[in-house]
Amino acid sequence: MDAQYHATIENLERLRAESRVPAGEKKIEAQHGRGKLTARERIDLLLDDGTFEEFDALKTGRGGSLGDAHTYPGDGVVTGHGSIDGREVFIFSQDFTVIGGSLGEAHSQKICKVMDLAVKVGAPIIGLNDSGGARIQEGVDALAAYGEIFHRNVRASGVVPQISCIMGPCAGGAVYSPSITDFIFMVQESSYMFVTGPSVVKTVTHQEITSEDLGGARIHSQKSGVAHFTSPNDVLCLREIRRLINYLPSNNRQRAPILDLRDPADRNDPALDYLVPENPNQTYDMNVLIHSILDGAEFMEVQPGFARNIICGFGRLGGQTVGLVANQPAVLAGVLDTEASYKAGRFVRFCDAFNIPLVALVDVPGFMPGPDQEHGGIIRHGAKLLYAFTEATVPRISVIVRKAYGGAYLVMNSKHIHCDVNYAWPTAEIAVMGPKGAAEVIHRKEIRDARDPEAVLNEKMAQYRHTFANPFLAAQRGYIDDVIFPRDTRHRLIRTLQVLEGKEAEGPERKHGNIPL
Amino acid sequence: MFEKILIANRGEIAVRIIRTCKRLGIATTAVYSDADSRSLHRQLADHAEYIGEAPARQSYLDGEKIIAAALASGCRAVHPGYGFLSESARFARALEAAGLAFIGPPAAAIALMGDKIASKELAAKAGVPVIPGHAEALKDLEEALAAAESIGYPVLLKPAAGGGGKGMRIVNRKDQMADALAASRQETEKAFGDSRIFMEKYIEQPRHIEIQIFADGHGEVVSLGERECSIQRRYQKIIEESPSPAVSEELRQRMGKAACDLARKAGYINAGTVEFVVDAGGGFYFLEMNTRLQVEHPVTELVTGLDLVELQLRIAAGEPLPFDQAGVKFRGWAMEARICAEDSERGFMPATGMITRYAEPRGKAIRVDSGVQTGSKIGVYYDSMLAKAISYGKDRETARIGLVEALNGYHIEGVVTNIDFVNSVLSHPKFADGDFSTDFIERYFETDRPSLPVDERNLKLSALAAALIYHVRKMAVRESVRPMVSRIGAGKNRRDSQRYFVRTENEEFEVLLEGSSTGRLWKIHVDKDKFAVETPEFEFYRRRLKLNIDGRIHRFRLRIEGSFFWIAFCGIIRYFEIYSPKEWDLLKHMPRRLELPPADELHCPMPGLVVDVPLKKGDRVFRGQNLVVLESMKMESGVASPVDAVIEDVLVTVGQAVETGDVLVRFKS
């Protein structure tokens, strides 16, 4: 070995060591002091032991044009690939200890490189965001850098799953990369996302507001609907990402992995026969049904705190991942409103893009009435869900549990918008509207003129209930494929998924449809 | 014998009576209210009659409807069970007038024993010791003070009417009398419309022990031994056993004789229970006589080998007792736990909901008397007791351990129950020693912190179970995705040992699992302790886990909630968090956060009916002030304000039904 080779190796090792602690131990202590892990610690927890392969550890920026010529190996982001429970993913993890994790040209190029490769090989992309934003010192180069990422986010959308995890600040234009991706995780109290921060808000609108109240995890998971999952800290958040990855296929050409939880496919549940209360005005918790039918009662709910009148999430039936969309009668009687329509619509499109069969559990009294909803665009938001379900070509099954009224019935993956199989429980009520409303419309005059209007109304309601508020008329028409016993729901769904496995559906040729965004 | 009887009750006791009837070939009619139309007792009876709306007054307490149902369905007799109409002399008389037999004592005996004063006088006449007390209702404070002086403090103020501890007050000193008397009067007046208060000596460290007697219409009276019922909370029994660890053979004979003497004196026929309070020196005093079958009768059945319901039926049909006192033999020990829908973590508030999973413990020495099944709905209208678990053993410890293990495997989901609370009582060393009196629960369980640390071994077994489930599930995920992973030339990555750190709110454990992911035998270290564990085929959906640990079977109930494992075992409930060494190392940087509920709302602590809202918008209220009064499970209780505040909005009205978590009142922030 010659001396030069030795020197090269020494140099390499020095650079590598530097790249592992690019900004010094003090900064790492500060990061820990904020209750946050470092970029590398996060990767280490997220990926299987010893599987991380790093790219561009030695890449640096060109130095700022404002005179700050100092450069850092890695340029504030760690990128590469590794496995999660044996399946490869690509990852980038922003390093807040390096110039606040700010995004510049080299930083962006590193991210773009793993994104390009992820699309090429068909593996998910996971971004761990912890960045102060655009590196102002790089001027328009920094903006161009963002644009490159946005462009790739869009190109990769529907090709490989893209997961963003906000583990620190994410402000300004930076928010738009996560917002294009499929799922956003946030860590409570150490992460926030907003387009303009509290100081700008104060200057422009004179409102005093904290980062947490403006764009913290709580706001985005309950109010804005930006975040899909939240966790109390980094460690648990990274675990949740692993959990989600286990439900998903690696790309749009594959199916999700099968996981055998040894839950018998023909397990029935007598409790379900009693789930729907006899009194139609009483509510029940749809989660009981969801937990009963899914393998091992394991359910990963998406946006659990937002638009709680509809439940979306992943579970398994007979080992196979399904996307579940269920009305929640315990919240707002399970109506569809603007937020619920948006939430479910986006979820349905994700499932369709990634070959995840859809199961709808229907108990919907209709769309939410009122000027707030009408003026808020329930027409165009409701249309999103209608479009999403109709367009989906994955296996689609519906189970009508109780109410299926009016337009909302059609929207909720009905036979009429070509779901593959539509079941109903004996408690199903499929009709244009509820008995009271219907009786009032049909027999308005008779009721008005009666000596005892209430008695007549009750009589007409009972009549209507008897004629329409049941699954039999729909079954006679063939709109319902079968009326099933509640206790058998799990088994029937699994059998149906098995038969639909070979489903092929081709749409008309087009560039793309025009979903009412 | 009767060909067909009506059971004027619901829940577990109705089911239990039906069981004996089936064995004896007696047909049964059940009655049910709106709330019970899908209930187990209705399904099991040969025939069922609808008797009205859910509130008991309009159904199970409506004697006329029940008599009509009995006549309509061709019954000859009515079994009242316990509670409801079981101790109504009027109902017994009405049955007689309708030509129906009452499966219970004569109306006159019910009336006599239902009067606390008269029954006490009768007991004294029969030579049964009674607690020293003031013979008349207290007129005023002066009389109360004088009476207390002659009886000697501490004294107990006791209302003439009612039961269940309502209106009772212990007075330790002279200066407490005025307040106590006023409060007692007010409470009993409100509850029963009767403000008569009596006074008696308060027995310290008392035990509540009762004697089961049976009398037939032919003059025979026998005692079936005692039941120890000292484990109570607010005068509600929780655990009962027979025999009592505090009763010697000699005391048993004396108490039995006293009870039989009283029954004879009262002209009593059928099953009855004479309740005594027993002091530390073995002195016993008559409390009252219950003229019905008791909830806790199964413990007597297990140690005597008799079916008390069968005896009741035979005696009501005019048959003589098939044995005399010499024929009553006691064998072994029996212990019973009452399983109630109540939340012990939230002040024992009644719980409601639908039972989504239900699995009873099974075994030769286990009996479960239950009124519920999967799908049962638990509402606010009736008593919160769902079932009773009873164990039998050759001695007390065998019975106790049998009951603890039975409760470990008693799986009820959908409704919060007291199973784990009862199990923590059963597992308490003082209880295991038989060293307790009626203040046991208050003393050891109602303080802020349990007075004794939990059993360390049991806690470690829970931690072990949590880590094992976590690990096996993780391995299952690995195995599942294995076909999708390139294996060629893959390194040897199969670890046969794995270390985890397990923590709860206050405890930490290091768990080392040694075994293979496909095998069933594990060596598991928890801190310094080592266990040999054999696992079953894991079935995660069951949420029950049976592990063979060091040669003994242990049952755990568990739920996976995200990253947390909820485990209940021997009365210990914990949320376990499980971390790999790598995670554990980094966890030190993670802040621990407390989730605080918003303080600008008052949430409903339990389901119930609003009976009073003594405030309006804009009122200034103080911390601890009752803002809303709820009625639930026959109890009225106030919901106190958590803050000093001004009322922004009142969201409920009198008569409204509310659920746990509903917002009752909003405060101005």
Coordinates of C-alpha atoms in Angstrom, one line a residue, chain A residues 49-364:
Chain A
D49 CA -30.8 -2.6 12.6
G50 CA -27.8 -2.2 10.4
T51 CA -29.7 -1.7 7.1
F52 CA -29.2 2.0 6.5
E53 CA -27.1 2.7 3.4
E54 CA -26.2 6.4 3.2
F55 CA -25.8 8.5 0.0
D56 CA -24.1 11.8 -0.4
A57 CA -22.6 11.9 3.1
L58 CA -19.8 13.9 1.7
K59 CA -21.8 16.2 -0.5
T60 CA -21.6 19.9 0.5
G61 CA -23.1 23.1 -0.6
R62 CA -21.3 25.9 -2.5
G63 CA -21.4 28.2 0.5
G64 CA -23.7 31.2 0.7
S65 CA -23.5 34.2 -1.5
L66 CA -23.8 36.5 1.5
G67 CA -20.3 35.8 2.4
D68 CA -20.8 32.8 4.7
A69 CA -18.5 30.5 2.9
H70 CA -18.6 27.7 5.5
T71 CA -19.9 24.4 4.2
Y72 CA -21.0 21.3 6.0
P73 CA -20.6 17.7 4.9
G74 CA -24.1 16.4 4.1
D75 CA -25.5 20.0 3.8
G76 CA -28.1 19.5 6.6
V77 CA -29.8 16.4 5.4
V78 CA -29.1 12.7 5.7
T79 CA -30.3 10.5 2.9
G80 CA -30.2 6.9 1.8
H81 CA -32.2 3.7 2.0
G82 CA -32.8 0.9 4.4
S83 CA -35.4 -1.6 5.3
I84 CA -38.5 -1.6 7.5
D85 CA -39.3 -5.2 8.7
G86 CA -37.3 -6.4 5.7
R87 CA -38.8 -4.1 3.0
E88 CA -36.7 -1.3 1.4
V89 CA -37.7 2.3 1.8
F90 CA -35.9 5.5 0.8
I91 CA -35.4 8.1 3.4
F92 CA -34.3 11.7 3.9
S93 CA -33.9 13.1 7.4
Q94 CA -33.3 16.9 7.8
D95 CA -30.6 17.8 10.3
F96 CA -31.7 20.8 12.4
T97 CA -28.2 21.1 13.9
V98 CA -26.8 22.2 10.5
I99 CA -27.8 25.8 9.8
G100 CA -31.3 25.0 11.3
G101 CA -31.8 22.2 8.7
S102 CA -32.4 24.9 6.2
L103 CA -32.9 23.8 2.6
G104 CA -30.4 24.9 -0.1
E105 CA -29.3 23.6 -3.4
A106 CA -27.2 20.7 -2.4
H107 CA -29.6 19.7 0.3
S108 CA -32.4 19.6 -2.2
Q109 CA -30.3 17.7 -4.8
K110 CA -29.7 15.0 -2.2
I111 CA -33.4 14.6 -1.5
C112 CA -34.2 14.6 -5.2
K113 CA -31.7 11.9 -5.8
V114 CA -33.3 9.4 -3.4
M115 CA -36.8 10.4 -4.7
D116 CA -35.7 9.6 -8.2
L117 CA -34.3 6.3 -7.2
A118 CA -37.4 5.4 -5.1
V119 CA -39.6 5.9 -8.1
K120 CA -37.2 4.0 -10.3
V121 CA -37.2 0.9 -8.0
G122 CA -40.6 1.3 -6.6
A123 CA -40.0 1.8 -2.9
P124 CA -41.7 4.2 -0.5
I125 CA -40.2 7.6 0.3
I126 CA -40.1 8.7 3.9
G127 CA -39.2 12.3 4.7
L128 CA -38.4 13.3 8.3
N129 CA -38.8 17.1 8.3
D130 CA -37.0 19.3 10.8
S131 CA -36.0 22.5 9.0
G132 CA -36.1 26.2 9.5
G133 CA -37.1 26.7 5.8
A134 CA -35.4 28.0 2.7
R135 CA -31.7 28.8 3.2
I136 CA -32.0 32.6 2.7
Q137 CA -28.3 32.9 2.0
E138 CA -28.7 31.0 -1.2
G139 CA -31.3 33.3 -2.7
V140 CA -33.3 32.0 -5.6
D141 CA -31.3 28.8 -5.6
A142 CA -33.1 27.8 -2.5
L143 CA -36.5 28.5 -4.0
A144 CA -35.5 26.5 -7.1
A145 CA -34.5 23.7 -4.8
Y146 CA -38.0 23.5 -3.3
G147 CA -39.5 23.6 -6.7
E148 CA -37.5 20.5 -7.7
I149 CA -38.8 18.6 -4.7
F150 CA -42.4 19.6 -5.3
H151 CA -42.1 18.5 -8.9
R152 CA -40.8 15.1 -7.8
N153 CA -43.5 14.8 -5.1
V154 CA -46.1 15.2 -7.8
R155 CA -44.4 12.8 -10.2
A156 CA -44.1 10.2 -7.5
S157 CA -47.7 10.6 -6.3
G158 CA -49.6 7.4 -6.9
V159 CA -46.4 5.6 -7.9
V160 CA -44.8 5.0 -4.5
P161 CA -46.2 5.8 -1.1
Q162 CA -44.8 9.1 0.2
I163 CA -44.8 9.7 3.9
S164 CA -43.9 13.0 5.6
C165 CA -43.1 13.3 9.2
I166 CA -42.9 16.7 10.8
M167 CA -40.5 16.6 13.7
G168 CA -39.7 20.2 14.1
P169 CA -40.5 23.4 12.3
C170 CA -41.9 23.3 8.8
A171 CA -42.8 26.7 7.6
G172 CA -43.4 28.8 4.5
G173 CA -43.1 27.1 1.1
A174 CA -41.6 24.1 2.8
V175 CA -45.1 22.9 3.9
Y176 CA -46.1 22.2 0.4
S177 CA -43.9 19.2 -0.1
P178 CA -45.5 17.3 2.9
S179 CA -48.9 18.5 1.9
I180 CA -48.6 16.8 -1.6
T181 CA -47.4 13.5 0.0
D182 CA -49.8 10.8 1.1
F183 CA -49.6 11.0 4.9
I184 CA -48.3 13.5 7.4
F185 CA -47.2 12.5 10.8
M186 CA -46.7 15.2 13.5
V187 CA -45.0 15.1 16.9
Q188 CA -47.0 16.8 19.6
E189 CA -45.5 20.1 20.9
S190 CA -42.3 19.8 19.1
S191 CA -43.5 20.3 15.5
Y192 CA -45.5 22.9 13.7
M193 CA -46.5 23.7 10.2
F194 CA -47.7 27.0 8.7
V195 CA -47.4 29.1 5.6
T196 CA -46.7 32.3 7.6
G197 CA -45.5 32.3 11.2
P198 CA -46.7 34.1 14.3
S199 CA -44.5 37.1 13.7
V200 CA -45.8 37.8 10.2
V201 CA -49.4 37.2 11.5
K202 CA -48.8 39.8 14.1
T203 CA -47.5 42.4 11.7
V204 CA -50.2 41.8 9.1
T205 CA -53.3 41.1 11.2
H206 CA -52.2 42.2 14.7
Q207 CA -53.2 38.8 16.2
E208 CA -51.0 37.3 18.9
I209 CA -50.7 33.6 18.5
T210 CA -48.2 31.0 19.4
S211 CA -46.6 28.5 16.9
E212 CA -48.4 25.7 18.7
D213 CA -51.8 27.4 18.4
L214 CA -51.2 28.5 14.9
G215 CA -49.9 25.2 13.4
G216 CA -49.2 22.6 16.1
A217 CA -50.0 19.0 16.0
R218 CA -53.3 19.5 17.8
I219 CA -54.6 22.1 15.4
H220 CA -53.6 20.1 12.3
S221 CA -55.0 16.9 13.6
Q222 CA -58.3 18.3 14.8
K223 CA -59.1 21.5 13.0
S224 CA -57.3 21.9 9.7
G225 CA -57.1 18.2 8.7
V226 CA -53.5 18.7 7.5
A227 CA -52.0 16.0 9.7
H228 CA -53.0 12.3 9.5
F229 CA -51.3 10.9 12.6
T230 CA -49.9 12.5 15.7
S231 CA -47.6 11.0 18.4
P232 CA -46.4 12.2 21.8
N233 CA -42.7 12.0 20.9
D234 CA -40.2 11.1 18.3
V235 CA -39.6 7.6 19.4
L236 CA -43.3 6.6 19.3
C237 CA -43.8 8.6 16.0
L238 CA -41.1 6.6 14.2
R239 CA -42.8 3.4 15.5
E240 CA -46.1 4.5 14.0
I241 CA -44.4 5.1 10.6
R242 CA -43.2 1.5 10.7
R243 CA -46.7 0.4 11.5
L244 CA -48.2 2.3 8.6
I245 CA -45.5 0.9 6.2
N246 CA -46.6 -2.6 7.1
Y247 CA -50.0 -2.0 5.8
L248 CA -48.9 -0.6 2.4
P249 CA -47.5 -2.0 -0.8
S250 CA -44.1 -0.7 -1.9
N251 CA -45.5 0.8 -5.1
N252 CA -48.5 0.9 -7.3
R253 CA -47.6 -2.3 -9.1
Q254 CA -47.6 -4.4 -6.0
R255 CA -50.0 -5.6 -3.4
A256 CA -49.7 -4.9 0.3
P257 CA -47.9 -7.6 2.3
I258 CA -50.1 -10.3 3.8
L259 CA -49.8 -10.5 7.6
D260 CA -51.2 -13.5 9.4
L261 CA -52.5 -12.6 12.8
R262 CA -54.0 -16.1 13.2
D263 CA -57.5 -14.7 13.5
P264 CA -59.9 -17.3 12.0
A265 CA -61.6 -16.1 8.8
D266 CA -64.9 -17.6 9.8
R267 CA -64.9 -16.2 13.3
N268 CA -68.3 -14.8 14.0
D269 CA -69.3 -12.2 16.6
P270 CA -72.8 -12.5 18.2
A271 CA -72.4 -9.1 19.7
L272 CA -73.0 -7.6 16.3
D273 CA -76.5 -8.9 16.2
Y274 CA -77.2 -6.5 19.0
L275 CA -75.1 -3.5 17.9
V276 CA -77.8 -1.5 16.1
P277 CA -80.3 -0.2 18.8
E278 CA -84.0 -0.9 18.3
N279 CA -84.7 2.8 18.6
P280 CA -83.7 4.5 15.3
N281 CA -82.9 7.7 17.2
Q282 CA -80.3 6.0 19.3
T283 CA -76.7 5.9 18.3
Y284 CA -74.0 3.3 18.6
D285 CA -70.3 3.3 18.2
M286 CA -69.1 2.1 14.7
N287 CA -65.7 1.3 16.2
V288 CA -67.3 -1.8 17.8
L289 CA -68.1 -3.1 14.3
I290 CA -64.7 -2.1 12.9
H291 CA -62.8 -3.8 15.8
S292 CA -64.9 -6.9 15.6
I293 CA -64.4 -7.6 11.9
L294 CA -60.8 -6.8 11.4
D295 CA -58.0 -9.3 12.0
G296 CA -56.8 -9.1 15.6
A297 CA -59.0 -6.0 16.1
E298 CA -56.0 -4.0 14.8
F299 CA -57.0 -0.8 13.1
M300 CA -54.8 2.1 12.1
E301 CA -57.1 5.1 11.9
V302 CA -56.2 8.0 9.6
Q303 CA -57.1 11.4 10.9
P304 CA -58.8 10.1 14.0
G305 CA -59.4 13.6 15.4
F306 CA -60.6 15.3 12.3
A307 CA -64.2 15.0 10.8
R308 CA -64.9 12.4 13.4
N309 CA -68.3 11.7 11.7
I310 CA -66.5 9.5 9.2
I311 CA -63.9 6.9 10.1
C312 CA -61.1 6.1 7.7
G313 CA -58.2 3.7 8.2
F314 CA -56.3 0.6 7.5
G315 CA -56.9 -2.8 8.8
R316 CA -56.6 -6.4 7.6
L317 CA -59.2 -8.9 6.6
G318 CA -57.8 -12.4 6.1
G319 CA -54.3 -11.0 6.2
Q320 CA -55.0 -8.6 3.4
T321 CA -54.8 -4.8 3.9
V322 CA -58.1 -3.1 3.3
G323 CA -59.0 0.6 3.4
L324 CA -62.0 1.1 5.6
V325 CA -64.5 4.0 5.2
A326 CA -67.2 4.0 7.8
N327 CA -69.9 6.6 8.9
Q328 CA -69.8 7.1 12.6
P329 CA -73.3 7.4 13.9
A330 CA -72.0 8.4 17.4
V331 CA -70.7 11.7 16.0
L332 CA -73.2 14.1 14.3
A333 CA -75.3 11.0 13.5
G334 CA -72.7 10.1 10.9
V335 CA -73.7 12.8 8.4
L336 CA -71.5 13.7 5.5
D337 CA -70.3 17.3 5.7
T338 CA -67.6 19.2 3.8
E339 CA -64.8 17.9 6.0
A340 CA -65.9 14.3 6.1
S341 CA -66.2 14.3 2.3
Y342 CA -62.8 15.7 1.8
K343 CA -61.2 13.3 4.4
A344 CA -62.8 10.2 3.0
G345 CA -62.3 11.3 -0.6
R346 CA -58.6 11.6 -0.3
F347 CA -58.3 8.4 1.6
V348 CA -60.3 6.5 -1.0
R349 CA -58.0 7.8 -3.8
F350 CA -54.9 6.7 -1.9
C351 CA -56.3 3.2 -1.5
D352 CA -57.3 3.1 -5.2
A353 CA -53.8 4.2 -6.3
F354 CA -52.1 1.5 -4.3
N355 CA -54.3 -1.5 -4.9
I356 CA -55.9 -1.5 -1.5
P357 CA -59.4 -2.9 -1.6
L358 CA -62.1 -0.6 -0.1
V359 CA -64.7 -1.6 2.4
A360 CA -67.5 0.9 3.2
L361 CA -69.6 0.5 6.4
V362 CA -72.6 2.6 5.8
D363 CA -74.9 4.3 8.2
V364 CA -75.6 7.7 6.8

